[in-house]
PDB file of C-alpha atoms in Angstrom:
ATOM      1  CA  MET A1131      51.992  39.926 -13.733  1.00 50.00           C
ATOM      2  CA  ARG A1132      54.010  40.136 -10.543  1.00 56.00           C
ATOM      3  CA  PRO A1133      55.536  36.963  -9.117  1.00 68.00           C
ATOM      4  CA  ASN A1134      53.915  35.528  -6.013  1.00 64.00           C
ATOM      5  CA  GLN A1135      56.017  36.531  -3.018  1.00 56.00           C
ATOM      6  CA  VAL A1136      56.204  33.227  -1.180  1.00 54.00           C
ATOM      7  CA  GLY A1137      59.568  32.063  -0.009  1.00 59.00           C
ATOM      8  CA  PRO A1138      61.838  30.668   2.663  1.00 55.00           C
ATOM      9  CA  ASP A1139      62.638  32.020   6.070  1.00 53.00           C
ATOM     10  CA  ARG A1140      65.475  34.177   4.813  1.00 44.00           C
ATOM     11  CA  ARG A1141      67.299  34.546   8.133  1.00 45.00           C
ATOM     12  CA  THR A1142      67.951  30.838   8.587  1.00 45.00           C
ATOM     13  CA  VAL A1143      69.582  29.870   5.309  1.00 48.00           C
ATOM     14  CA  LEU A1144      73.145  31.041   5.989  1.00 53.00           C
ATOM     15  CA  LEU A1145      75.789  31.071   8.663  1.00 44.00           C
ATOM     16  CA  ALA A1146      75.067  27.673  10.189  1.00 40.00           C
ATOM     17  CA  GLY A1147      78.459  26.008  10.266  1.00 34.00           C
ATOM     18  CA  VAL A1148      80.010  27.505   7.155  1.00 33.00           C
ATOM     19  CA  GLY A1149      83.603  26.438   6.737  1.00 30.00           C
ATOM     20  CA  ALA A1150      86.518  26.745   4.389  1.00 29.00           C
ATOM     21  CA  GLY A1151      87.019  25.062   1.081  1.00 28.00           C
ATOM     22  CA  ALA A1152      84.114  25.977  -1.238  1.00 28.00           C
ATOM     23  CA  ALA A1153      85.359  27.070  -4.624  1.00 28.00           C
ATOM     24  CA  LEU A1154      83.865  30.221  -6.151  1.00 28.00           C
ATOM     25  CA  LEU A1155      82.884  30.058  -9.769  1.00 30.00           C
ATOM     26  CA  SER A1156      84.730  32.354 -12.122  1.00 31.00           C
ATOM     27  CA  GLY A1157      84.633  32.944 -15.829  1.00 32.00           C
ATOM     28  CA  CYS A1158      83.655  35.500 -18.418  1.00 36.00           C
ATOM     29  CA  THR A1159      79.923  35.948 -18.790  1.00 39.00           C
ATOM     30  CA  LEU A1160      77.684  38.792 -19.868  1.00 46.00           C
ATOM     31  CA  ASN A1161      78.279  41.881 -17.688  1.00 56.00           C
ATOM     32  CA  ASN A1162      80.417  39.797 -15.326  1.00 62.00           C
ATOM     33  CA  PRO A1163      81.750  41.945 -12.439  1.00 62.00           C
ATOM     34  CA  PHE A1164      84.062  39.073 -11.435  1.00 57.00           C
ATOM     35  CA  SER A1165      85.983  38.920 -14.726  1.00 60.00           C
ATOM     36  CA  SER A1166      89.176  39.963 -12.895  1.00 62.00           C
ATOM     37  CA  ASP A1167      90.377  39.262  -9.369  1.00 61.00           C
ATOM     38  CA  LYS A1168      91.095  42.999  -9.069  1.00 62.00           C
ATOM     39  CA  THR A1169      87.497  44.174  -9.518  1.00 63.00           C
ATOM     40  CA  PRO A1170      85.715  45.622  -6.443  1.00 59.00           C
ATOM     41  CA  ALA A1171      83.335  42.678  -6.432  1.00 57.00           C
ATOM     42  CA  ALA A1172      86.157  40.144  -6.423  1.00 56.00           C
ATOM     43  CA  LYS A1173      87.962  41.982  -3.638  1.00 56.00           C
ATOM     44  CA  ALA A1174      84.768  42.057  -1.564  1.00 52.00           C
ATOM     45  CA  VAL A1175      84.542  38.281  -1.362  1.00 51.00           C
ATOM     46  CA  ARG A1176      88.224  37.345  -1.110  1.00 52.00           C
ATOM     47  CA  ASP A1177      88.510  36.985   2.662  1.00 51.00           C
ATOM     48  CA  LEU A1178      84.972  35.884   3.550  1.00 61.00           C
ATOM     49  CA  SER A1179      83.903  32.417   4.646  1.00 76.00           C
ATOM     50  CA  PRO A1180      82.797  30.432   1.578  1.00 86.00           C
ATOM     51  CA  ASP A1181      79.009  30.660   1.744  1.00 91.00           C
ATOM     52  CA  VAL A1182      79.017  34.304   2.803  1.00 91.00           C
ATOM     53  CA  ALA A1183      81.310  35.012  -0.137  1.00 90.00           C
ATOM     54  CA  VAL A1184      78.864  33.188  -2.413  1.00 94.00           C
ATOM     55  CA  ALA A1185      76.019  35.321  -1.040  1.00 94.00           C
ATOM     56  CA  VAL A1186      77.914  38.551  -1.658  1.00 92.00           C
ATOM     57  CA  ARG A1187      78.751  37.384  -5.126  1.00 94.00           C
ATOM     58  CA  ALA A1188      75.122  36.550  -5.839  1.00 97.00           C
ATOM     59  CA  VAL A1189      74.059  40.033  -4.682  1.00 96.00           C
ATOM     60  CA  VAL A1190      76.507  41.667  -7.094  1.00 95.00           C
ATOM     61  CA  GLU A1191      75.419  39.411  -9.959  1.00 97.00           C
ATOM     62  CA  ILE A1192      71.746  40.243  -9.394  1.00 98.00           C
ATOM     63  CA  ARG A1193      72.422  43.961  -9.019  1.00 97.00           C
ATOM     64  CA  THR A1194      74.373  43.913 -12.278  1.00 96.00           C
ATOM     65  CA  GLN A1195      71.391  42.495 -14.124  1.00 97.00           C
ATOM     66  CA  ALA A1196      69.067  44.889 -12.285  1.00 97.00           C
ATOM     67  CA  ASN A1197      71.217  47.716 -13.655  1.00 96.00           C
ATOM     68  CA  VAL A1198      70.646  46.345 -17.139  1.00 97.00           C
ATOM     69  CA  LEU A1199      66.877  46.471 -16.583  1.00 97.00           C
ATOM     70  CA  THR A1200      66.979  50.008 -15.173  1.00 97.00           C
ATOM     71  CA  ASP A1201      69.083  51.325 -18.048  1.00 96.00           C
ATOM     72  CA  THR A1202      66.928  49.453 -20.567  1.00 97.00           C
ATOM     73  CA  VAL A1203      63.783  51.169 -19.270  1.00 97.00           C
ATOM     74  CA  ILE A1204      65.562  54.548 -19.500  1.00 96.00           C
ATOM     75  CA  ALA A1205      66.612  53.820 -23.082  1.00 95.00           C
ATOM     76  CA  VAL A1206      63.281  52.257 -24.118  1.00 96.00           C
ATOM     77  CA  PRO A1207      60.478  53.587 -21.865  1.00 97.00           C
ATOM     78  CA  SER A1208      57.878  51.310 -23.499  1.00 96.00           C
ATOM     79  CA  LEU A1209      59.576  48.367 -21.764  1.00 97.00           C
ATOM     80  CA  ALA A1210      58.827  49.691 -18.273  1.00 97.00           C
ATOM     81  CA  ALA A1211      55.627  47.666 -17.887  1.00 97.00           C
ATOM     82  CA  PRO A1212      56.924  44.379 -19.384  1.00 96.00           C
ATOM     83  CA  LEU A1213      59.984  44.479 -17.093  1.00 97.00           C
ATOM     84  CA  THR A1214      58.170  45.458 -13.881  1.00 97.00           C
ATOM     85  CA  SER A1215      57.879  41.921 -12.488  1.00 97.00           C
ATOM     86  CA  LEU A1216      61.524  41.144 -13.252  1.00 98.00           C
ATOM     87  CA  ARG A1217      62.718  44.261 -11.474  1.00 98.00           C
ATOM     88  CA  ALA A1218      60.597  43.406  -8.431  1.00 98.00           C
ATOM     89  CA  LEU A1219      61.931  39.839  -8.503  1.00 98.00           C
ATOM     90  CA  HIS A1220      65.552  40.968  -8.437  1.00 98.00           C
ATOM     91  CA  GLN A1221      64.943  43.370  -5.573  1.00 98.00           C
ATOM     92  CA  THR A1222      63.237  40.633  -3.544  1.00 98.00           C
ATOM     93  CA  HIS A1223      66.151  38.264  -4.190  1.00 98.00           C
ATOM     94  CA  VAL A1224      68.721  40.877  -3.162  1.00 97.00           C
ATOM     95  CA  ASP A1225      66.735  41.569   0.010  1.00 96.00           C
ATOM     96  CA  ALA A1226      66.657  37.841   0.829  1.00 96.00           C
ATOM     97  CA  LEU A1227      70.420  37.530   0.423  1.00 95.00           C
ATOM     98  CA  ILE A1228      71.163  40.665   2.464  1.00 94.00           C
ATOM     99  CA  ALA A1229      68.951  39.349   5.270  1.00 92.00           C
ATOM    100  CA  ALA A1230      71.014  36.167   5.356  1.00 88.00           C
ATOM    101  CA  VAL A1231      74.424  37.846   5.628  1.00 89.00           C
ATOM    102  CA  PRO A1232      76.031  39.288   8.791  1.00 87.00           C
ATOM    103  CA  LYS A1233      75.576  43.044   9.067  1.00 87.00           C
ATOM    104  CA  ARG A1234      79.323  43.616   9.124  1.00 86.00           C
ATOM    105  CA  VAL A1235      79.738  42.209   5.592  1.00 88.00           C
ATOM    106  CA  ASP A1236      80.257  44.827   2.881  1.00 88.00           C
ATOM    107  CA  LEU A1237      77.341  44.654   0.448  1.00 89.00           C
ATOM    108  CA  SER A1238      77.787  48.114  -1.051  1.00 90.00           C
ATOM    109  CA  ASP A1239      79.016  47.018  -4.499  1.00 90.00           C
ATOM    110  CA  PRO A1240      76.376  48.294  -6.951  1.00 92.00           C
ATOM    111  CA  GLY A1241      77.244  45.821  -9.699  1.00 92.00           C
ATOM    112  CA  ALA A1242      78.570  46.465 -13.189  1.00 91.00           C
ATOM    113  CA  LYS A1243      76.852  48.750 -15.703  1.00 88.00           C
ATOM    114  CA  VAL A1244      76.712  48.289 -19.475  1.00 84.00           C
ATOM    115  CA  GLN A1245      74.843  50.545 -21.899  1.00 89.00           C
ATOM    116  CA  PRO A1246      71.892  48.606 -23.395  1.00 92.00           C
ATOM    117  CA  PRO A1247      70.881  48.768 -27.070  1.00 94.00           C
ATOM    118  CA  PRO A1248      68.634  51.775 -27.779  1.00 93.00           C
ATOM    119  CA  ASP A1249      66.007  49.940 -29.859  1.00 95.00           C
ATOM    120  CA  ARG A1250      63.232  47.812 -28.344  1.00 96.00           C
ATOM    121  CA  ALA A1251      63.908  44.528 -30.172  1.00 96.00           C
ATOM    122  CA  ASN A1252      67.620  44.366 -29.403  1.00 97.00           C
ATOM    123  CA  ALA A1253      67.114  45.708 -25.887  1.00 97.00           C
ATOM    124  CA  LEU A1254      64.722  42.838 -25.165  1.00 97.00           C
ATOM    125  CA  LEU A1255      67.156  40.304 -26.602  1.00 97.00           C
ATOM    126  CA  ASN A1256      69.892  41.796 -24.418  1.00 97.00           C
ATOM    127  CA  VAL A1257      67.677  41.483 -21.326  1.00 97.00           C
ATOM    128  CA  GLN A1258      66.805  37.904 -22.237  1.00 97.00           C
ATOM    129  CA  ALA A1259      70.467  36.964 -22.643  1.00 96.00           C
ATOM    130  CA  GLY A1260      71.324  38.656 -19.361  1.00 97.00           C
ATOM    131  CA  GLU A1261      68.567  36.871 -17.451  1.00 98.00           C
ATOM    132  CA  ALA A1262      69.574  33.514 -18.908  1.00 97.00           C
ATOM    133  CA  GLY A1263      73.147  34.161 -17.858  1.00 97.00           C
ATOM    134  CA  LEU A1264      72.066  35.196 -14.366  1.00 98.00           C
ATOM    135  CA  ARG A1265      69.979  32.048 -13.978  1.00 98.00           C
ATOM    136  CA  ASP A1266      72.984  29.946 -14.936  1.00 98.00           C
ATOM    137  CA  ARG A1267      75.289  31.808 -12.557  1.00 98.00           C
ATOM    138  CA  LEU A1268      72.902  31.464  -9.613  1.00 98.00           C
ATOM    139  CA  ASP A1269      72.540  27.740 -10.289  1.00 98.00           C
ATOM    140  CA  ALA A1270      76.327  27.457 -10.499  1.00 97.00           C
ATOM    141  CA  LEU A1271      76.701  29.284  -7.179  1.00 97.00           C
ATOM    142  CA  ALA A1272      74.113  26.949  -5.640  1.00 97.00           C
ATOM    143  CA  LEU A1273      76.297  24.075  -6.752  1.00 96.00           C
ATOM    144  CA  THR A1274      79.244  25.503  -4.787  1.00 95.00           C
ATOM    145  CA  ALA A1275      77.323  26.324  -1.588  1.00 96.00           C
ATOM    146  CA  GLU A1276      78.245  24.355   1.523  1.00 94.00           C
ATOM    147  CA  SER A1277      74.926  24.990   3.288  1.00 93.00           C
ATOM    148  CA  GLY A1278      72.092  22.929   1.844  1.00 95.00           C
ATOM    149  CA  GLN A1279      69.506  25.534   2.832  1.00 93.00           C
ATOM    150  CA  PHE A1280      71.485  28.272   1.135  1.00 95.00           C
ATOM    151  CA  ALA A1281      71.906  26.148  -2.002  1.00 96.00           C
ATOM    152  CA  ARG A1282      68.135  25.681  -2.053  1.00 97.00           C
ATOM    153  CA  LEU A1283      67.564  29.429  -1.763  1.00 96.00           C
ATOM    154  CA  LEU A1284      69.855  30.120  -4.714  1.00 98.00           C
ATOM    155  CA  GLY A1285      68.242  27.317  -6.717  1.00 98.00           C
ATOM    156  CA  THR A1286      64.763  28.733  -6.129  1.00 98.00           C
ATOM    157  CA  MET A1287      65.982  32.142  -7.273  1.00 98.00           C
ATOM    158  CA  ALA A1288      67.324  30.620 -10.485  1.00 98.00           C
ATOM    159  CA  ALA A1289      64.035  28.770 -11.023  1.00 98.00           C
ATOM    160  CA  ALA A1290      62.114  32.033 -10.593  1.00 98.00           C
ATOM    161  CA  ILE A1291      64.225  33.582 -13.341  1.00 98.00           C
ATOM    162  CA  ALA A1292      63.526  30.530 -15.519  1.00 98.00           C
ATOM    163  CA  GLN A1293      59.813  31.287 -15.162  1.00 98.00           C
ATOM    164  CA  GLN A1294      60.378  34.907 -16.128  1.00 98.00           C
ATOM    165  CA  LEU A1295      62.392  33.816 -19.156  1.00 97.00           C
ATOM    166  CA  ILE A1296      59.277  32.172 -20.576  1.00 97.00           C
ATOM    167  CA  GLY A1297      57.572  35.562 -20.753  1.00 96.00           C
ATOM    168  CA  LEU A1298      60.672  37.220 -22.197  1.00 97.00           C
ATOM    169  CA  ARG A1299      60.976  34.539 -24.874  1.00 96.00           C
ATOM    170  CA  ALA A1300      57.371  35.202 -25.881  1.00 95.00           C
ATOM    171  CA  LEU A1301      58.134  38.917 -26.234  1.00 95.00           C
ATOM    172  CA  THR A1302      61.208  38.197 -28.381  1.00 95.00           C
ATOM    173  CA  HIS A1303      59.456  35.419 -30.332  1.00 95.00           C
ATOM    174  CA  THR A1304      62.106  32.923 -29.278  1.00 95.00           C
ATOM    175  CA  HIS A1305      60.883  29.417 -30.031  1.00 93.00           C
ATOM    176  CA  GLY A1306      61.670  25.994 -28.642  1.00 91.00           C
ATOM    177  CA  PRO A1307      62.072  24.788 -25.069  1.00 92.00           C
ATOM    178  CA  LEU A1308      64.063  26.779 -22.550  1.00 94.00           C
ATOM    179  CA  PRO A1309      67.638  25.427 -22.546  1.00 94.00           C
ATOM    180  CA  ASP A1310      68.785  23.703 -19.375  1.00 93.00           C
ATOM    181  CA  PRO A1311      71.220  25.635 -17.181  1.00 92.00           C
ATOM    182  CA  ARG A1312      74.824  25.474 -18.312  1.00 92.00           C
ATOM    183  CA  LEU A1313      76.460  23.911 -15.294  1.00 93.00           C
ATOM    184  CA  ALA A1314      79.942  22.474 -15.062  1.00 90.00           C
ATOM    185  CA  ALA A1315      80.144  18.703 -14.761  1.00 90.00           C
ATOM    186  CA  VAL A1316      81.010  17.564 -11.252  1.00 91.00           C
ATOM    187  CA  PRO A1317      81.772  14.106  -9.835  1.00 88.00           C
ATOM    188  CA  ALA A1318      79.016  12.123  -8.197  1.00 86.00           C
ATOM    189  CA  GLY A1319      78.723  12.429  -4.437  1.00 81.00           C
ATOM    190  CA  HIS A1320      78.879   9.652  -1.901  1.00 77.00           C
ATOM    191  CA  ASP A1321      75.914   8.134  -0.082  1.00 82.00           C
ATOM    192  CA  ALA A1322      73.383  10.201  -2.042  1.00 90.00           C
ATOM    193  CA  ALA A1323      71.009   7.333  -2.813  1.00 92.00           C
ATOM    194  CA  ALA A1324      68.977   7.817   0.370  1.00 93.00           C
ATOM    195  CA  ALA A1325      68.283  11.443  -0.569  1.00 95.00           C
ATOM    196  CA  LEU A1326      67.268  10.433  -4.092  1.00 97.00           C
ATOM    197  CA  GLN A1327      64.715   7.822  -3.018  1.00 97.00           C
ATOM    198  CA  PRO A1328      61.963  10.305  -1.981  1.00 96.00           C
ATOM    199  CA  ALA A1329      62.365  12.087  -5.307  1.00 97.00           C
ATOM    200  CA  LEU A1330      61.969   8.782  -7.132  1.00 98.00           C
ATOM    201  CA  ALA A1331      58.825   8.007  -5.127  1.00 97.00           C
ATOM    202  CA  ALA A1332      57.449  11.437  -6.069  1.00 97.00           C
ATOM    203  CA  GLU A1333      58.193  10.810  -9.731  1.00 98.00           C
ATOM    204  CA  HIS A1334      56.449   7.425  -9.634  1.00 98.00           C
ATOM    205  CA  ALA A1335      53.378   9.251  -8.314  1.00 97.00           C
ATOM    206  CA  ALA A1336      53.676  12.030 -10.925  1.00 97.00           C
ATOM    207  CA  VAL A1337      53.827   9.497 -13.759  1.00 98.00           C
ATOM    208  CA  ALA A1338      50.723   7.744 -12.427  1.00 97.00           C
ATOM    209  CA  VAL A1339      48.762  10.989 -12.052  1.00 97.00           C
ATOM    210  CA  TYR A1340      49.711  12.266 -15.501  1.00 97.00           C
ATOM    211  CA  ALA A1341      48.790   8.949 -17.086  1.00 97.00           C
ATOM    212  CA  PHE A1342      45.371   9.309 -15.474  1.00 96.00           C
ATOM    213  CA  LEU A1343      44.965  12.975 -16.446  1.00 97.00           C
ATOM    214  CA  GLY A1344      45.980  12.277 -20.029  1.00 96.00           C
ATOM    215  CA  ALA A1345      43.324   9.590 -20.268  1.00 95.00           C
ATOM    216  CA  GLN A1346      40.701  12.087 -19.059  1.00 95.00           C
ATOM    217  CA  SER A1347      41.581  14.751 -21.642  1.00 95.00           C
ATOM    218  CA  SER A1348      40.500  14.928 -25.270  1.00 94.00           C
ATOM    219  CA  GLU A1349      43.056  15.314 -28.038  1.00 94.00           C
ATOM    220  CA  SER A1350      40.380  16.687 -30.399  1.00 94.00           C
ATOM    221  CA  GLN A1351      38.504  18.977 -27.996  1.00 94.00           C
ATOM    222  CA  GLN A1352      41.395  20.064 -25.742  1.00 95.00           C
ATOM    223  CA  PRO A1353      44.449  19.879 -28.021  1.00 96.00           C
ATOM    224  CA  ALA A1354      46.641  22.356 -26.115  1.00 95.00           C
ATOM    225  CA  LEU A1355      45.923  20.743 -22.745  1.00 96.00           C
ATOM    226  CA  TYR A1356      46.312  17.254 -24.186  1.00 96.00           C
ATOM    227  CA  ASP A1357      49.742  18.155 -25.584  1.00 96.00           C
ATOM    228  CA  ALA A1358      50.826  19.779 -22.311  1.00 97.00           C
ATOM    229  CA  LEU A1359      49.760  16.737 -20.302  1.00 97.00           C
ATOM    230  CA  SER A1360      51.504  14.406 -22.747  1.00 97.00           C
ATOM    231  CA  ASP A1361      54.710  16.440 -22.622  1.00 97.00           C
ATOM    232  CA  ALA A1362      54.620  16.503 -18.811  1.00 98.00           C
ATOM    233  CA  TYR A1363      54.018  12.760 -18.690  1.00 98.00           C
ATOM    234  CA  SER A1364      57.057  12.180 -20.918  1.00 98.00           C
ATOM    235  CA  ALA A1365      59.187  14.555 -18.827  1.00 97.00           C
ATOM    236  CA  HIS A1366      58.314  12.784 -15.585  1.00 98.00           C
ATOM    237  CA  ARG A1367      58.949   9.358 -17.080  1.00 98.00           C
ATOM    238  CA  ARG A1368      62.386  10.584 -18.131  1.00 98.00           C
ATOM    239  CA  LEU A1369      63.093  12.001 -14.676  1.00 98.00           C
ATOM    240  CA  ARG A1370      61.876   8.779 -13.041  1.00 98.00           C
ATOM    241  CA  ASP A1371      64.150   6.708 -15.266  1.00 98.00           C
ATOM    242  CA  GLN A1372      67.155   8.959 -14.583  1.00 97.00           C
ATOM    243  CA  LEU A1373      66.626   8.700 -10.836  1.00 97.00           C
ATOM    244  CA  THR A1374      66.291   4.937 -11.102  1.00 97.00           C
ATOM    245  CA  VAL A1375      69.650   4.705 -12.872  1.00 96.00           C
ATOM    246  CA  MET A1376      71.363   7.069 -10.420  1.00 95.00           C
ATOM    247  CA  ILE A1377      70.181   5.063  -7.419  1.00 96.00           C
ATOM    248  CA  SER A1378      71.035   1.738  -9.041  1.00 94.00           C
ATOM    249  CA  ASP A1379      74.510   2.991  -9.923  1.00 92.00           C
ATOM    250  CA  ALA A1380      75.019   3.722  -6.225  1.00 91.00           C
ATOM    251  CA  GLY A1381      74.433   0.030  -5.505  1.00 92.00           C
ATOM    252  CA  VAL A1382      71.023   0.580  -3.904  1.00 94.00           C
ATOM    253  CA  THR A1383      67.668  -0.894  -4.900  1.00 95.00           C
ATOM    254  CA  PRO A1384      65.446   1.914  -6.254  1.00 96.00           C
ATOM    255  CA  THR A1385      62.108   2.578  -4.563  1.00 94.00           C
ATOM    256  CA  PRO A1386      59.414   0.729  -6.568  1.00 96.00           C
ATOM    257  CA  ALA A1387      56.166   2.283  -7.677  1.00 96.00           C
ATOM    258  CA  ALA A1388      53.258   1.884  -5.287  1.00 95.00           C
ATOM    259  CA  VAL A1389      50.424  -0.511  -6.070  1.00 93.00           C
ATOM    260  CA  GLY A1390      48.021   2.427  -6.321  1.00 92.00           C
ATOM    261  CA  TYR A1391      47.901   6.198  -5.915  1.00 93.00           C
ATOM    262  CA  ASP A1392      45.323   8.725  -4.756  1.00 91.00           C
ATOM    263  CA  LEU A1393      44.095  10.208  -8.023  1.00 93.00           C
ATOM    264  CA  PRO A1394      42.183  13.475  -8.508  1.00 91.00           C
ATOM    265  CA  GLN A1395      38.455  13.063  -7.906  1.00 90.00           C
ATOM    266  CA  SER A1396      37.130  15.785 -10.218  1.00 88.00           C
ATOM    267  CA  THR A1397      38.615  15.818 -13.724  1.00 93.00           C
ATOM    268  CA  THR A1398      35.649  16.531 -15.980  1.00 90.00           C
ATOM    269  CA  THR A1399      36.595  20.059 -17.082  1.00 95.00           C
ATOM    270  CA  THR A1400      39.678  21.679 -18.529  1.00 95.00           C
ATOM    271  CA  ARG A1401      40.062  23.745 -15.366  1.00 95.00           C
ATOM    272  CA  GLU A1402      39.942  20.679 -13.111  1.00 96.00           C
ATOM    273  CA  LEU A1403      42.524  18.852 -15.218  1.00 97.00           C
ATOM    274  CA  THR A1404      44.765  21.907 -15.281  1.00 97.00           C
ATOM    275  CA  ASP A1405      44.484  22.440 -11.528  1.00 96.00           C
ATOM    276  CA  ALA A1406      45.406  18.820 -10.868  1.00 97.00           C
ATOM    277  CA  ALA A1407      48.485  19.067 -13.092  1.00 97.00           C
ATOM    278  CA  LEU A1408      49.536  22.336 -11.471  1.00 97.00           C
ATOM    279  CA  LEU A1409      49.310  20.734  -8.024  1.00 96.00           C
ATOM    280  CA  VAL A1410      51.621  17.941  -9.199  1.00 97.00           C
ATOM    281  CA  GLU A1411      54.204  20.453 -10.412  1.00 98.00           C
ATOM    282  CA  HIS A1412      54.070  22.495  -7.202  1.00 97.00           C
ATOM    283  CA  ARG A1413      54.690  19.358  -5.152  1.00 97.00           C
ATOM    284  CA  ILE A1414      57.456  18.162  -7.462  1.00 98.00           C
ATOM    285  CA  ALA A1415      59.139  21.570  -7.270  1.00 98.00           C
ATOM    286  CA  GLN A1416      59.182  21.325  -3.474  1.00 97.00           C
ATOM    287  CA  THR A1417      60.590  17.802  -3.759  1.00 98.00           C
ATOM    288  CA  TYR A1418      63.450  19.031  -5.920  1.00 98.00           C
ATOM    289  CA  GLY A1419      64.028  22.011  -3.659  1.00 98.00           C
ATOM    290  CA  GLN A1420      64.492  19.547  -0.806  1.00 97.00           C
ATOM    291  CA  LEU A1421      66.779  17.428  -2.975  1.00 98.00           C
ATOM    292  CA  ILE A1422      68.991  20.463  -3.645  1.00 97.00           C
ATOM    293  CA  GLU A1423      69.159  21.009   0.102  1.00 96.00           C
ATOM    294  CA  SER A1424      70.055  17.417   0.968  1.00 96.00           C
ATOM    295  CA  THR A1425      72.609  16.648  -1.762  1.00 96.00           C
ATOM    296  CA  ALA A1426      75.834  17.972  -3.247  1.00 94.00           C
ATOM    297  CA  ASP A1427      77.959  17.429  -6.333  1.00 94.00           C
ATOM    298  CA  ALA A1428      76.356  15.692  -9.329  1.00 95.00           C
ATOM    299  CA  GLU A1429      73.122  14.948  -7.501  1.00 97.00           C
ATOM    300  CA  ARG A1430      72.603  18.611  -6.582  1.00 97.00           C
ATOM    301  CA  ARG A1431      73.449  19.609 -10.140  1.00 97.00           C
ATOM    302  CA  TRP A1432      70.759  17.241 -11.401  1.00 97.00           C
ATOM    303  CA  ALA A1433      68.224  18.573  -8.872  1.00 98.00           C
ATOM    304  CA  LEU A1434      68.865  22.186  -9.896  1.00 98.00           C
ATOM    305  CA  VAL A1435      68.027  21.356 -13.507  1.00 97.00           C
ATOM    306  CA  ALA A1436      64.980  19.346 -12.425  1.00 98.00           C
ATOM    307  CA  LEU A1437      63.678  22.257 -10.319  1.00 98.00           C
ATOM    308  CA  ASP A1438      63.971  24.606 -13.287  1.00 97.00           C
ATOM    309  CA  GLY A1439      61.892  22.180 -15.342  1.00 97.00           C
ATOM    310  CA  ALA A1440      59.175  21.908 -12.700  1.00 98.00           C
ATOM    311  CA  ALA A1441      59.000  25.693 -12.331  1.00 98.00           C
ATOM    312  CA  VAL A1442      58.566  26.149 -16.082  1.00 97.00           C
ATOM    313  CA  ARG A1443      55.920  23.415 -16.314  1.00 97.00           C
ATOM    314  CA  GLN A1444      53.871  25.244 -13.684  1.00 97.00           C
ATOM    315  CA  LEU A1445      53.340  28.012 -16.231  1.00 96.00           C
ATOM    316  CA  GLU A1446      52.028  25.477 -18.752  1.00 95.00           C
ATOM    317  CA  PHE A1447      49.195  24.763 -16.346  1.00 96.00           C
ATOM    318  CA  ARG A1448      48.173  28.365 -15.626  1.00 93.00           C
ATOM    319  CA  GLY A1449      50.547  28.794 -12.748  1.00 92.00           C
ATOM    320  CA  THR A1450      51.840  32.295 -12.012  1.00 94.00           C
ATOM    321  CA  PRO A1451      55.508  33.257 -11.612  1.00 95.00           C
ATOM    322  CA  GLU A1452      56.812  32.928  -8.072  1.00 96.00           C
ATOM    323  CA  MET A1453      59.591  34.579  -6.142  1.00 97.00           C
ATOM    324  CA  PHE A1454      61.020  31.257  -4.852  1.00 97.00           C
ATOM    325  CA  PRO A1455      59.577  28.222  -6.696  1.00 97.00           C
ATOM    326  CA  GLY A1456      60.599  25.047  -4.922  1.00 97.00           C
ATOM    327  CA  SER A1457      61.015  26.651  -1.511  1.00 95.00           C
ATOM    328  CA  ALA A1458      59.846  24.752   1.557  1.00 87.00           C
ATOM    329  CA  PRO A1459      56.136  25.247   2.332  1.00 81.00           C
ATOM    330  CA  ARG A1460      55.449  27.610   5.205  1.00 72.00           C
ATOM    331  CA  SER A1461      53.939  25.994   8.276  1.00 56.00           C
TER     332      SER A1461
END
């Protein structure tokens, strides 16, 4: 299944007041073309303004993983169909980044190449590990971005890969929840409480809606849906409580829950319950996309992880993979 191609206005996310001082992430990761400051990729970003350098770096990272997919399909042709949506996703993400960068910037680096395993099982595990690493690196780059809109774009790309990882984990029979992104700890920002309040209000509403949906479902007749609703309810309670603590720690009174909420009108069938839950997750994903855009430091780090969670929960409720989950709705 191909991801839905809905996303941000790509030409407006970069180059609005970028300045000096953003640190670029480095480190040794799978197929990392930035493992040395003498690599072509590292040289390409050395003298660029910070966010443009981050964009170039993201392009090289994505192309490197795209090379893995291409070489995997050559080595194991039976994986061509299962990897089609991932390959299309990476090309769309590269196109979005190129559209956001000045035409004079060198984007010719093709990314690193590593020979994949020749057998199907290990080739799939290699792809899964590479995609997980790419998701983490895009989230880490989003954490360094100076432009909020650009950080949101990178975060939505990482969330799209998180959705694709669910399908890959099914193919490799990997069990358990998808691990959260591995992001470096960063200090809390200043004056972030105002940006967190709308997210807290959204989580109050999500908890109320899921409590209602859970009461409408049947544990005996709809066990899978009942479990999914219960898990989502617990996740949103946890997110609500975390936001409450973060806002309180900033010395601000957290937004209280409303007296009442507009609840779904039709919840008599499994499809109606599922559709209502999916709508909640789409709205929450947009909320966390906006939070990425309007915060920095520890609060942005938290929002990036929260967006990944919302994107993955969409699949629990029959959602389809997207190109940019959590992007701003188009007017």
